[in-house]
XYZ file of C-alpha atoms in Angstrom:
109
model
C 189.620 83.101 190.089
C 191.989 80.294 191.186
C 192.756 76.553 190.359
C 194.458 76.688 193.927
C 192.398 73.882 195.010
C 191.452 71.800 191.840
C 192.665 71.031 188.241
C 190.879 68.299 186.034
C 190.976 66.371 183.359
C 189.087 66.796 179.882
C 186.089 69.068 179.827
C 184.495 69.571 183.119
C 181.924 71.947 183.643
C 181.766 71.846 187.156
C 185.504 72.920 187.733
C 185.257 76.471 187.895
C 186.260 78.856 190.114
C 184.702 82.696 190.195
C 186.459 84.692 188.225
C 185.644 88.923 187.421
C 182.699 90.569 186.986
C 180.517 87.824 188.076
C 181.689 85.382 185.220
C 183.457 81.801 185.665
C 186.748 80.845 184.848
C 188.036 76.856 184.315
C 190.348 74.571 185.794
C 189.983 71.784 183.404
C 192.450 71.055 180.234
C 189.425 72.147 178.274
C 189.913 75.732 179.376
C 193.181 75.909 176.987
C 190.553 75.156 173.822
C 187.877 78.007 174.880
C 190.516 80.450 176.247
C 188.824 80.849 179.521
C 191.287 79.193 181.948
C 191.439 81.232 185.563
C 194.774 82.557 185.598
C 196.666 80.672 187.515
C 195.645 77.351 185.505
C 198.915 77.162 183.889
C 201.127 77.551 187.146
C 198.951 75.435 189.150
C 197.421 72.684 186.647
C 199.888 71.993 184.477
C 202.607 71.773 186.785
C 201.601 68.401 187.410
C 200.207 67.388 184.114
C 201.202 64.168 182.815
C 201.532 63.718 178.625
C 200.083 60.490 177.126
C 202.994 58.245 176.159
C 203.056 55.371 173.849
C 204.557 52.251 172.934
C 206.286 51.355 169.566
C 204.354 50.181 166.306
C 203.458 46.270 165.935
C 204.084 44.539 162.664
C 201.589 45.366 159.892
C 199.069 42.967 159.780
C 198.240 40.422 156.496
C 196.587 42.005 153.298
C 192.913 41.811 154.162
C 192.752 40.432 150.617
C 194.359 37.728 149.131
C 193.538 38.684 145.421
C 193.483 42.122 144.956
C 193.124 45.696 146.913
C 192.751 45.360 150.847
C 193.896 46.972 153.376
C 197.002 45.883 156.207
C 196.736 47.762 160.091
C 199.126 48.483 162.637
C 198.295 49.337 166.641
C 200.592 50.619 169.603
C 199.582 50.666 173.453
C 199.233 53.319 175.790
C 201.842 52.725 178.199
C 201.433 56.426 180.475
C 197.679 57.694 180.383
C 197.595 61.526 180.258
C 196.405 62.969 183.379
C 195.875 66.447 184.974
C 195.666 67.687 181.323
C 198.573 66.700 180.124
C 199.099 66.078 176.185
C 196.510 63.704 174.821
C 197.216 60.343 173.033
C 198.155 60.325 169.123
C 196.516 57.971 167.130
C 196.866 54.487 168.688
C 196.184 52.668 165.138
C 197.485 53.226 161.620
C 196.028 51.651 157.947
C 196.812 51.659 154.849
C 196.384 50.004 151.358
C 197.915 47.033 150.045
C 197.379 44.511 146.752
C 196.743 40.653 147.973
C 198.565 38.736 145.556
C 198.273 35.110 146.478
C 199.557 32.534 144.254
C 195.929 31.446 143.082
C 194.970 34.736 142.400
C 193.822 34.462 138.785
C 193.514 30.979 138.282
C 190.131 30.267 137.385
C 188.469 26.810 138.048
């Protein structure tokens, strides 16, 4: 079989071509997971893949707590979109723990 005439994105499972002995073979990124690309997918697909490419971090955000454990996030943008099975995106958002401690923390009324 042969992606001569179409490569797409993601799982697809109407991009097949026919392959041997009556079975299909893929032309979608997909095909690289289950190991049944056609054979040319590589030469002919990723050739004009495109990798996902992002932007830099943001500031962390606040303590979601002002007294005590909480949590601060981050995000970045997509600036290229993968296409024609190119790399995916990494993760586009980041957390992590922090300890809120506001200057009334403690003081009870």
């Amino acid at each position: 079989g042969s992606c001569r005439h179409r490569c797409c994105p993601g799982r697809n499972n109407a991009c097949w071509a026919p392959g041997a002995r009556r079975a299909h073979c893929y032309c979608d990124s997909y095909c690289q997971r289950t190991g049944d690309c056609c054979q040319d997918y590589h030469a002919t697909c990723r050739r004009a893949a495109v990798g996902c490419a992002v932007g830099p971090w943001g500031p962390w955000s606040g303590c979601s707590s002002p007294c005590g454990v909480g949590s601060r996030a981050r995000s970045r943008q997509v600036t290229v979109p993968p296409r024609h099975g190119g790399d995916p995106c990494p993760d586009l958002k980041q957390r992590r723990g922090c300890l809120g401690q506001h200057p009334t923390c403690g003081t009870a009324k």
